[in-house]
Coordinates of C-alpha atoms and ligand atoms in Angstrom, one line a residue:
M1 CA 112.4 123.1 80.0
D2 CA 110.4 121.9 82.3
A3 CA 112.4 121.9 85.2
Q4 CA 112.0 125.9 84.9
Y5 CA 108.6 125.9 85.7
E6 CA 106.1 124.0 88.2
P7 CA 102.7 122.5 87.5
V8 CA 99.8 123.0 89.8
I9 CA 96.5 120.5 89.8
G10 CA 93.2 121.0 91.3
L11 CA 90.8 118.5 91.0
E12 CA 87.0 117.8 90.7
V13 CA 85.7 114.9 91.1
H14 CA 82.1 113.3 90.7
A15 CA 81.2 110.6 92.6
Q16 CA 77.9 108.7 92.2
L17 CA 76.0 108.0 95.3
L18 CA 75.1 104.8 95.8
T19 CA 71.8 105.1 96.9
R20 CA 69.2 102.8 95.9
S21 CA 66.7 105.8 94.3
K22 CA 67.3 109.1 92.8
M23 CA 68.0 112.3 94.4
F24 CA 64.3 114.2 94.3
C25 CA 62.5 111.7 92.7
R26 CA 62.1 108.0 93.7
C27 CA 63.1 106.2 90.3
G28 CA 65.2 103.5 90.5
T29 CA 69.6 104.2 89.8
T30 CA 69.5 100.3 88.6
Y31 CA 69.4 101.3 85.2
A32 CA 72.7 99.9 83.6
G33 CA 71.4 97.8 80.5
A34 CA 68.1 98.7 80.8
A35 CA 66.1 100.7 77.2
A36 CA 67.0 104.2 77.2
N37 CA 64.3 106.0 79.5
T38 CA 62.8 103.2 81.1
H39 CA 64.2 104.7 84.7
I40 CA 62.2 107.8 84.6
C41 CA 59.3 110.2 86.2
S42 CA 57.9 113.8 85.3
V43 CA 60.6 114.8 88.2
C44 CA 64.1 113.8 87.2
A45 CA 62.5 114.3 83.3
G46 CA 61.3 117.5 84.2
F47 CA 58.2 118.2 83.7
P48 CA 57.2 121.8 84.9
G49 CA 54.6 122.2 87.8
V50 CA 56.2 119.0 89.3
L51 CA 58.3 118.8 93.1
P52 CA 61.5 117.5 94.2
V53 CA 62.2 115.5 97.2
I54 CA 65.8 115.1 99.1
N55 CA 66.6 112.2 99.2
E56 CA 67.5 111.2 103.2
H57 CA 70.4 108.6 102.0
A58 CA 72.1 110.7 99.7
V59 CA 72.2 112.9 102.3
E60 CA 73.4 110.3 105.1
L61 CA 76.4 109.4 102.2
A62 CA 77.4 112.8 101.7
I63 CA 77.6 114.1 104.8
R64 CA 80.3 110.5 105.5
V65 CA 82.1 111.6 102.8
G66 CA 82.5 114.5 104.2
L67 CA 83.8 113.9 107.7
A68 CA 85.6 111.0 106.2
L69 CA 87.5 114.0 104.5
N70 CA 88.3 116.2 107.6
C71 CA 85.6 118.3 106.6
D72 CA 83.3 120.8 108.4
I73 CA 79.7 119.9 108.0
A74 CA 77.4 123.4 107.5
E75 CA 74.6 123.7 109.5
T76 CA 72.9 124.9 107.0
S77 CA 73.3 124.2 103.3
R78 CA 71.7 124.9 100.3
F79 CA 70.5 124.0 96.9
D80 CA 71.0 126.0 94.4
R81 CA 70.2 126.3 90.2
K82 CA 72.9 126.4 87.8
H83 CA 71.8 127.0 84.4
Y84 CA 73.0 126.4 81.4
P85 CA 71.2 125.0 77.8
Y86 CA 72.0 121.0 77.2
P87 CA 69.7 118.5 75.5
D88 CA 70.6 116.3 78.7
L89 CA 69.3 118.8 80.8
P90 CA 65.8 118.8 80.8
K91 CA 65.2 120.6 83.1
G92 CA 67.5 123.6 81.5
Y93 CA 69.9 123.8 84.6
Q94 CA 71.3 121.2 87.7
V95 CA 70.2 121.5 91.6
S96 CA 73.2 121.2 92.9
Q97 CA 75.0 123.7 95.9
Y98 CA 76.7 127.0 95.4
D99 CA 77.7 128.8 98.0
L100 CA 76.3 126.8 100.4
P101 CA 78.1 123.6 99.9
L102 CA 77.2 120.6 102.5
A103 CA 80.9 120.3 103.1
S104 CA 84.5 122.2 103.3
R105 CA 87.4 122.8 104.2
G106 CA 89.2 119.0 104.5
Y107 CA 92.1 117.5 103.8
V108 CA 92.9 113.9 102.3
T109 CA 95.9 112.3 102.8
V110 CA 98.1 111.0 100.2
G111 CA 102.0 108.9 99.8
N112 CA 103.3 107.3 102.6
G113 CA 106.6 107.9 105.4
D114 CA 108.3 111.1 103.8
D115 CA 106.6 111.3 101.0
C116 CA 103.5 112.0 102.5
Q117 CA 101.1 114.7 101.5
Q118 CA 97.7 116.5 102.8
I119 CA 96.1 118.1 99.7
G120 CA 93.1 120.3 100.8
I121 CA 89.9 119.6 100.1
V122 CA 87.8 123.4 98.6
R123 CA 84.5 121.6 99.2
V124 CA 82.1 119.0 98.9
H125 CA 78.5 119.7 97.6
M126 CA 75.6 117.6 96.2
E127 CA 73.8 117.8 92.6
E128 CA 72.2 115.6 90.1
D129 CA 73.5 113.8 87.4
T130 CA 72.4 114.9 84.1
G131 CA 70.6 112.8 81.2
R132 CA 73.3 111.2 78.4
L133 CA 73.4 112.0 74.3
L134 CA 73.5 109.2 72.3
H135 CA 75.1 109.8 69.0
R136 CA 74.3 107.9 66.0
T137 CA 74.8 108.1 62.3
A138 CA 71.7 107.3 59.9
A139 CA 72.4 105.0 57.0
D140 CA 73.1 107.5 55.1
G141 CA 75.6 109.3 57.1
T142 CA 73.5 111.9 59.0
V143 CA 74.7 111.9 62.0
Y144 CA 71.8 112.6 65.4
S145 CA 72.2 112.4 69.1
L146 CA 69.0 110.6 71.2
V147 CA 68.7 111.4 74.5
D148 CA 68.5 109.0 77.6
L149 CA 67.6 110.5 80.9
N150 CA 67.7 107.4 83.0
R151 CA 70.8 108.9 84.8
S152 CA 69.4 112.2 85.1
G153 CA 69.4 112.7 88.5
V154 CA 71.4 110.1 89.8
P155 CA 72.4 111.7 92.9
L156 CA 76.2 112.9 92.4
L157 CA 78.4 115.0 94.9
E158 CA 81.2 117.0 93.5
I159 CA 84.8 116.8 95.9
V160 CA 86.7 119.7 95.0
S161 CA 90.5 119.9 95.6
E162 CA 92.9 123.0 96.5
P163 CA 94.8 123.6 93.8
E164 CA 97.7 122.1 95.4
I165 CA 99.0 118.7 93.4
H166 CA 102.6 119.2 91.7
S167 CA 102.5 116.1 89.5
A168 CA 100.4 113.6 87.2
A169 CA 101.5 111.2 89.4
R170 CA 100.2 112.8 92.6
A171 CA 96.6 113.5 90.9
R172 CA 96.1 109.7 90.2
E173 CA 97.1 108.9 93.4
Y174 CA 94.7 111.8 95.2
V175 CA 91.9 109.9 93.0
M176 CA 93.2 106.9 93.9
K177 CA 92.6 107.4 97.5
L178 CA 89.6 109.2 97.2
R179 CA 87.8 106.3 95.5
Q180 CA 89.4 104.0 98.0
I181 CA 87.7 106.1 101.1
L182 CA 84.5 106.0 99.1
R183 CA 84.4 102.9 98.5
Y184 CA 85.1 102.3 102.1
I185 CA 82.4 104.1 103.6
G186 CA 79.8 102.7 101.1
A187 CA 79.1 105.7 99.5
S188 CA 80.0 104.8 96.1
S189 CA 81.1 102.3 93.9
G190 CA 83.6 104.8 92.5
N191 CA 83.7 102.5 89.5
M192 CA 85.6 104.6 87.0
E193 CA 84.5 102.4 83.9
E194 CA 80.6 102.8 84.4
G195 CA 81.1 106.6 84.8
A196 CA 80.0 106.4 88.8
L197 CA 83.6 107.9 89.1
R198 CA 84.6 111.3 86.6
C199 CA 87.4 113.5 87.4
D200 CA 88.2 116.8 85.6
A201 CA 91.6 118.4 85.6
N202 CA 92.7 122.2 86.4
V203 CA 96.6 122.6 85.2
S204 CA 98.5 125.7 85.5
V205 CA 102.5 125.9 85.2
R206 CA 104.7 128.7 86.7
P207 CA 108.1 129.5 87.0
V208 CA 109.6 128.3 89.7
G209 CA 109.8 130.4 92.3
E210 CA 106.7 132.8 91.5
Q211 CA 104.1 132.6 93.9
T212 CA 100.8 133.5 92.0
L213 CA 98.7 130.7 90.2
G214 CA 99.2 130.8 86.2
A215 CA 96.0 130.6 84.1
K216 CA 94.5 127.2 84.6
V217 CA 93.3 124.7 81.4
E218 CA 90.4 122.9 82.6
I219 CA 90.3 119.1 80.6
K220 CA 87.0 117.8 80.8
N221 CA 86.0 114.3 81.4
L222 CA 89.1 111.8 82.7
N223 CA 87.5 108.8 83.2
S224 CA 90.4 106.1 83.8
F225 CA 93.3 106.5 85.6
R226 CA 95.9 105.9 82.8
M227 CA 93.8 109.5 81.3
I228 CA 94.1 111.2 84.6
D229 CA 97.8 110.9 84.0
R230 CA 98.3 111.2 80.1
A231 CA 96.6 114.6 80.0
I232 CA 98.2 116.0 83.0
Q233 CA 101.1 115.4 81.5
H234 CA 100.3 116.3 78.5
E235 CA 99.3 119.5 79.8
I236 CA 102.0 120.8 81.5
G237 CA 104.2 119.9 78.5
R238 CA 101.9 122.1 76.5
Q239 CA 102.0 124.7 79.2
S240 CA 105.1 125.1 79.4
Q241 CA 106.5 125.4 75.9
A242 CA 104.1 127.8 75.2
L243 CA 105.8 129.8 77.5
A244 CA 108.9 128.9 76.7
N245 CA 108.7 129.9 73.9
G246 CA 107.4 133.9 74.7
G247 CA 103.5 132.7 74.3
R248 CA 100.4 133.4 77.1
I249 CA 98.1 130.5 78.2
E250 CA 94.5 130.9 77.4
Q251 CA 92.3 130.4 80.6
E252 CA 90.2 127.7 78.9
T253 CA 88.4 124.1 78.9
R254 CA 90.2 121.5 76.9
G255 CA 89.5 117.9 75.9
W256 CA 91.1 114.3 75.9
D257 CA 91.8 113.2 72.5
E258 CA 92.9 109.5 73.5
A259 CA 94.3 108.2 70.4
A260 CA 96.0 111.4 69.3
G261 CA 97.1 112.0 73.2
I262 CA 96.4 115.2 73.3
T263 CA 94.2 118.1 75.1
L264 CA 92.2 119.9 72.5
A265 CA 90.4 123.1 72.8
Q266 CA 86.7 123.0 73.6
R267 CA 85.4 126.2 74.4
T268 CA 86.4 129.4 76.7
K269 CA 86.0 128.9 80.5
E270 CA 82.7 129.9 81.9
Y271 CA 82.7 131.8 84.7
A272 CA 79.7 130.9 87.8
S273 CA 78.1 134.1 86.3
D274 CA 77.6 132.8 83.7
Y275 CA 75.5 129.8 85.4
R276 CA 72.7 132.3 86.5
Y277 CA 72.9 131.0 90.3
F278 CA 70.3 131.2 92.3
P279 CA 68.3 129.1 95.0
E280 CA 65.9 126.4 94.5
P281 CA 63.0 127.7 95.6
D282 CA 60.9 124.0 95.3
L283 CA 63.4 122.6 98.2
P284 CA 63.8 123.9 101.9
P285 CA 67.0 124.6 103.5
L286 CA 69.4 121.1 104.2
T287 CA 69.8 120.9 107.7
V288 CA 72.4 119.0 110.1
S289 CA 72.4 119.5 113.3
E290 CA 75.5 118.6 115.7
D291 CA 73.9 115.2 116.9
R292 CA 72.8 114.3 113.1
R293 CA 76.7 114.7 112.0
K294 CA 77.5 113.0 115.6
A295 CA 75.3 110.3 114.8
V296 CA 76.8 110.0 111.1
L297 CA 80.0 109.6 112.7
G298 CA 79.1 106.9 115.3
R299 CA 78.8 104.9 112.1
L300 CA 82.0 105.6 109.8
A301 CA 83.6 102.9 109.0
E302 CA 87.2 102.8 110.1
L303 CA 89.0 104.1 107.3
P304 CA 91.9 102.8 105.5
D305 CA 94.7 104.9 106.6
A306 CA 93.2 104.2 110.3
R307 CA 93.4 100.4 109.5
R308 CA 96.6 100.1 107.9
A309 CA 98.1 101.9 111.1
R310 CA 95.9 99.6 112.9
F311 CA 97.2 96.3 111.2
I312 CA 100.6 97.3 112.1
S313 CA 100.4 98.2 115.7
Q314 CA 98.0 95.4 116.6
Y315 CA 99.0 92.4 114.3
G316 CA 102.6 93.0 113.7
V317 CA 102.4 93.3 110.1
T318 CA 104.9 94.7 108.2
A319 CA 104.3 97.8 106.5
D320 CA 103.5 96.2 103.1
D321 CA 101.2 93.5 103.6
A322 CA 99.1 96.1 105.6
S323 CA 99.4 98.9 103.1
V324 CA 98.4 95.4 101.0
L325 CA 95.6 93.8 103.2
T326 CA 93.8 97.4 103.5
T327 CA 94.1 98.6 100.0
A328 CA 89.6 97.4 99.7
R329 CA 87.8 96.9 102.7
E330 CA 86.4 93.3 101.2
T331 CA 90.8 92.7 102.6
A332 CA 90.8 93.7 104.8
D333 CA 87.7 92.5 106.5
Y334 CA 89.3 89.0 104.9
F335 CA 92.1 89.5 106.8
E336 CA 90.9 90.1 110.1
A337 CA 88.3 86.5 109.5
V338 CA 91.0 84.8 109.2
L339 CA 93.2 85.5 112.4
T340 CA 89.2 85.4 114.3
H341 CA 89.6 81.4 113.1
L342 CA 93.5 81.3 113.8
G343 CA 92.9 83.4 117.5
E344 CA 96.1 84.1 119.2
R345 CA 98.4 80.9 118.9
V346 CA 99.4 81.7 114.9
P347 CA 101.2 85.1 114.1
A348 CA 99.6 87.6 112.2
R349 CA 102.3 88.0 109.8
L350 CA 101.8 84.4 108.9
A351 CA 98.4 84.7 108.0
A352 CA 99.2 88.2 106.3
S353 CA 101.9 86.4 103.7
W354 CA 99.3 83.7 103.4
V355 CA 96.8 86.3 102.1
T356 CA 98.9 88.4 100.0
G357 CA 101.1 86.4 98.5
E358 CA 99.6 82.7 97.9
L359 CA 96.0 84.1 98.0
F360 CA 96.5 86.8 96.0
R361 CA 98.9 85.7 92.9
L362 CA 95.6 82.9 92.3
L363 CA 92.9 85.8 92.0
N364 CA 95.1 88.0 90.7
R365 CA 95.7 85.1 88.1
D366 CA 91.9 84.5 87.5
S367 CA 90.8 88.6 88.4
L368 CA 88.4 86.9 91.1
P369 CA 87.2 89.2 93.7
I370 CA 88.4 88.1 97.3
T371 CA 84.4 87.8 98.1
E372 CA 83.5 85.1 95.1
T373 CA 86.6 82.5 96.0
R374 CA 85.8 79.3 97.4
V375 CA 88.8 80.0 99.8
T376 CA 87.2 80.9 103.0
P377 CA 88.4 82.7 106.1
E378 CA 87.9 79.4 108.0
L379 CA 89.7 77.3 105.7
L380 CA 92.6 79.7 104.8
A381 CA 93.0 79.5 108.4
E382 CA 93.1 75.9 109.0
L383 CA 95.9 75.7 106.4
V384 CA 97.8 78.7 107.7
G385 CA 97.1 77.0 110.9
M386 CA 98.9 74.2 110.0
V387 CA 101.7 75.3 108.2
H388 CA 102.3 76.4 111.5
T389 CA 102.5 73.5 113.2
G390 CA 104.5 72.4 110.8
E391 CA 101.9 69.8 109.5
V392 CA 102.6 70.8 106.2
N393 CA 105.7 73.0 104.4
R394 CA 104.8 75.8 103.3
G395 CA 105.7 73.8 99.7
S396 CA 103.1 71.7 100.0
G397 CA 100.3 73.8 101.8
R398 CA 100.8 76.3 98.4
M399 CA 99.8 72.5 96.8
V400 CA 96.7 72.5 98.9
L401 CA 96.0 75.9 98.8
E402 CA 96.0 75.0 95.1
E403 CA 93.8 71.9 95.2
F404 CA 90.6 73.4 97.8
Y405 CA 91.2 77.3 95.6
E406 CA 90.0 74.9 92.9
T407 CA 87.2 72.6 94.1
G408 CA 86.9 73.8 97.7
G409 CA 86.9 70.8 100.2
S410 CA 89.2 71.1 103.5
P411 CA 92.9 71.7 103.6
R412 CA 93.4 68.3 106.0
A413 CA 91.9 66.4 103.9
I414 CA 93.4 66.6 101.0
A415 CA 97.4 67.0 102.7
T416 CA 96.4 63.3 103.8
E417 CA 95.0 62.3 100.7
R418 CA 97.1 64.3 98.5
G419 CA 100.3 62.4 100.9
L420 CA 101.2 65.7 101.6
M421 CA 101.5 65.8 105.2
Q422 CA 104.5 67.3 106.1
I423 CA 107.8 64.8 108.1
S424 CA 109.5 65.2 110.8
D425 CA 110.0 61.9 112.4
T426 CA 113.5 61.4 112.0
D427 CA 112.9 57.4 112.0
T428 CA 111.2 58.1 108.9
L429 CA 113.8 60.2 107.2
T430 CA 116.9 59.2 109.1
P431 CA 117.0 56.2 106.4
V432 CA 116.1 59.0 103.6
V433 CA 119.6 61.0 104.4
R434 CA 121.4 57.7 104.4
T435 CA 120.4 56.4 100.6
V436 CA 120.9 60.0 99.5
L437 CA 124.4 60.3 101.2
D438 CA 125.2 57.0 99.9
N439 CA 124.2 57.7 96.1
H440 CA 125.5 61.4 95.8
E441 CA 129.5 59.9 97.0
R442 CA 131.3 63.0 95.2
A443 CA 128.8 65.4 96.8
V444 CA 129.8 64.2 100.0
A445 CA 133.7 64.2 99.2
E446 CA 133.0 67.5 98.6
F447 CA 131.3 68.9 101.8
R448 CA 134.2 67.1 103.2
G449 CA 136.5 68.8 101.3
G450 CA 135.2 71.8 102.8
K451 CA 132.4 72.6 100.0
Q452 CA 130.0 73.9 103.0
Q453 CA 127.2 74.9 100.3
V454 CA 126.9 71.4 98.9
I455 CA 124.7 70.8 101.9
G456 CA 121.6 72.6 99.9
F457 CA 121.8 70.0 97.0
L458 CA 121.9 67.3 99.6
L459 CA 118.4 68.6 101.3
G460 CA 117.2 69.3 97.6
Q461 CA 117.7 65.5 96.7
V462 CA 116.1 64.3 100.4
M463 CA 112.9 66.8 99.1
K464 CA 112.5 65.3 95.5
Q465 CA 112.6 61.6 97.2
T466 CA 110.0 62.9 100.3
R467 CA 108.2 64.5 96.5
G468 CA 108.4 68.4 99.0
T469 CA 107.0 67.0 102.7
A470 CA 110.0 65.9 104.5
D471 CA 110.8 69.0 107.4
S472 CA 113.6 70.8 106.0
G473 CA 114.7 72.0 109.0
T474 CA 114.9 68.5 110.3
V475 CA 116.5 66.9 106.9
R476 CA 119.3 70.1 107.6
T477 CA 119.9 69.0 110.9
L478 CA 120.0 65.0 109.8
L479 CA 122.3 65.7 106.8
L480 CA 125.0 67.5 109.2
R481 CA 124.7 64.7 111.6
E482 CA 125.4 62.1 109.0
L483 CA 127.9 64.0 107.7
S484 CA 130.2 64.8 111.2
E485 CA 130.4 61.3 111.7
E486 CA 133.0 59.5 110.2
P487 CA 133.0 58.3 106.6
T488 CA 131.7 54.7 106.6
K489 CA 133.2 53.9 103.4
G490 CA 136.5 53.3 101.9
P491 CA 139.6 53.0 104.2
V492 CA 139.3 53.7 108.3
P493 CA 142.5 55.3 109.6
H494 CA 143.6 53.6 112.5
Ligands
LIG501 P1 86.2 127.7 88.9 O1 85.2 128.5 89.4 O2 86.5 127.9 87.3 O3 85.5 126.2 88.7 P2 87.1 127.4 91.3 O4 88.3 128.2 91.8 O5 86.6 127.0 91.6 O6 87.6 127.4 89.9 O7 88.3 125.9 91.2 C1 87.5 125.2 90.1 C2 89.2 124.1 90.2 O8 90.3 124.5 89.6 C3 89.9 123.3 92.2 O9 90.0 122.3 92.3 C4 90.7 124.5 92.2 O10 91.7 123.8 93.4 C5 91.4 124.4 90.4 N1 92.5 125.6 90.9 C6 92.0 127.2 90.9 N2 92.8 127.9 90.2 C7 93.7 127.0 89.7 C8 95.4 127.3 89.1 N3 95.3 128.7 89.0 N4 95.4 126.3 88.6 C9 95.3 125.0 89.0 N5 94.1 124.9 89.0 C10 93.5 125.9 90.1
LIG502 MG1 84.0 124.8 89.2
LIG503 ZN1 62.2 110.4 88.5

């Protein structure tokens, strides 16, 4: 059934901007955990007769986002009042941007290789966040709501995509990519659990081959990647089913019921005219000169895709490692710091595999951010350098890393103290190899009978004898040399 219908999805993402103060007043934005209504003033609480002042840093961050999303930045944009009655909106309107948004006509690239897609960005505009309602139930069962305005007036960006997404998985990928970019450029924490990034999904379906778009349903407040995935999938199924049964889709707003795993009708869709938009008379037009735009562009951090490509071309890191290393800016910075300490003599690929392999295994196990580990880039570089020169082998290196990950301290000191420095000296290893051969006559006979793979077993025995510190390449050479010599035991043929 589903195969007859093509899903069409457009996303509206709201991101709180990482400013210290609110959009139009000096109230702080770090109110998490604070008592209700302790971070408010007459402006963000909507008193009459007060004047808003535009937060310049919010504008800077918004321009950054516009540029990072390949948008045109409007030289002149404007704030408008968007009216709707809601208890968490004390003014009765939200200051937003309507027909003249700050940024428009951009795109975001998602997927890799053949699966790569540019998803159009219709617009990026600035607005202010609303307050919050806290729903309570009294002892007698009466349900009531409290208003907390701490969030009211926090700078918010709305990023609107073109209806160019055709699966729930791609929608999720798109939001992940947006979040990654927002974090890279320091524009938003992107934390969905804290509500700093929120998503509304517009979903329609149409018969495959049909050009015109079907009526869309807007699913509000998808606050996790899992919700985005499940809600969109469910909605695609619901609409396809309805059409297949000869029904039609009403344009409406629905909510996602996480427990039931279904979308539920909330209200019929409101139209722009319902909001009675008009220009905010208390704010001047927002102007961004060409010079300012260029200055912001100059300050923009290297974006994840560009950094990934550079890691591959400049350092010769594998495509997979490059993706992992550039997922978060902190990780990419960490990796480049390791390389700085290593210098040219050690291949970057080796360093990459230690970061994405051994270090990440420990960090993931403990859910520890890379910025908080005792394994500084300098210490990891020291260890990787030792692995490269053969002073420790990979297995011992792993043990050394585990130890200084827990306790701190120098890799070299730990390796020496624990007797983990690699033995590659043939004078030391030859007697061990001989002892192993003497103790495993059967294996030796098998090898001589043509069973080559027995060498692995013998190598393992030598590693065991040296507590894993022997250089396996040297041991292999020694084993082959000893085994190719005439048997020393038994009758020697004349
Ligand atoms: P509205 O005026 O209802 O807010 P917009 O045209 O501004 O509608 O679009 C809002 C979002 O809905 C955008 O992300 C857009 O891509 C998406 N959208 C618009 N039409 C459709 C459709 N028929 N199916 C799916 N998404 C759509
Ligand atoms: Mg809209
Ligand atoms: Zn305020």
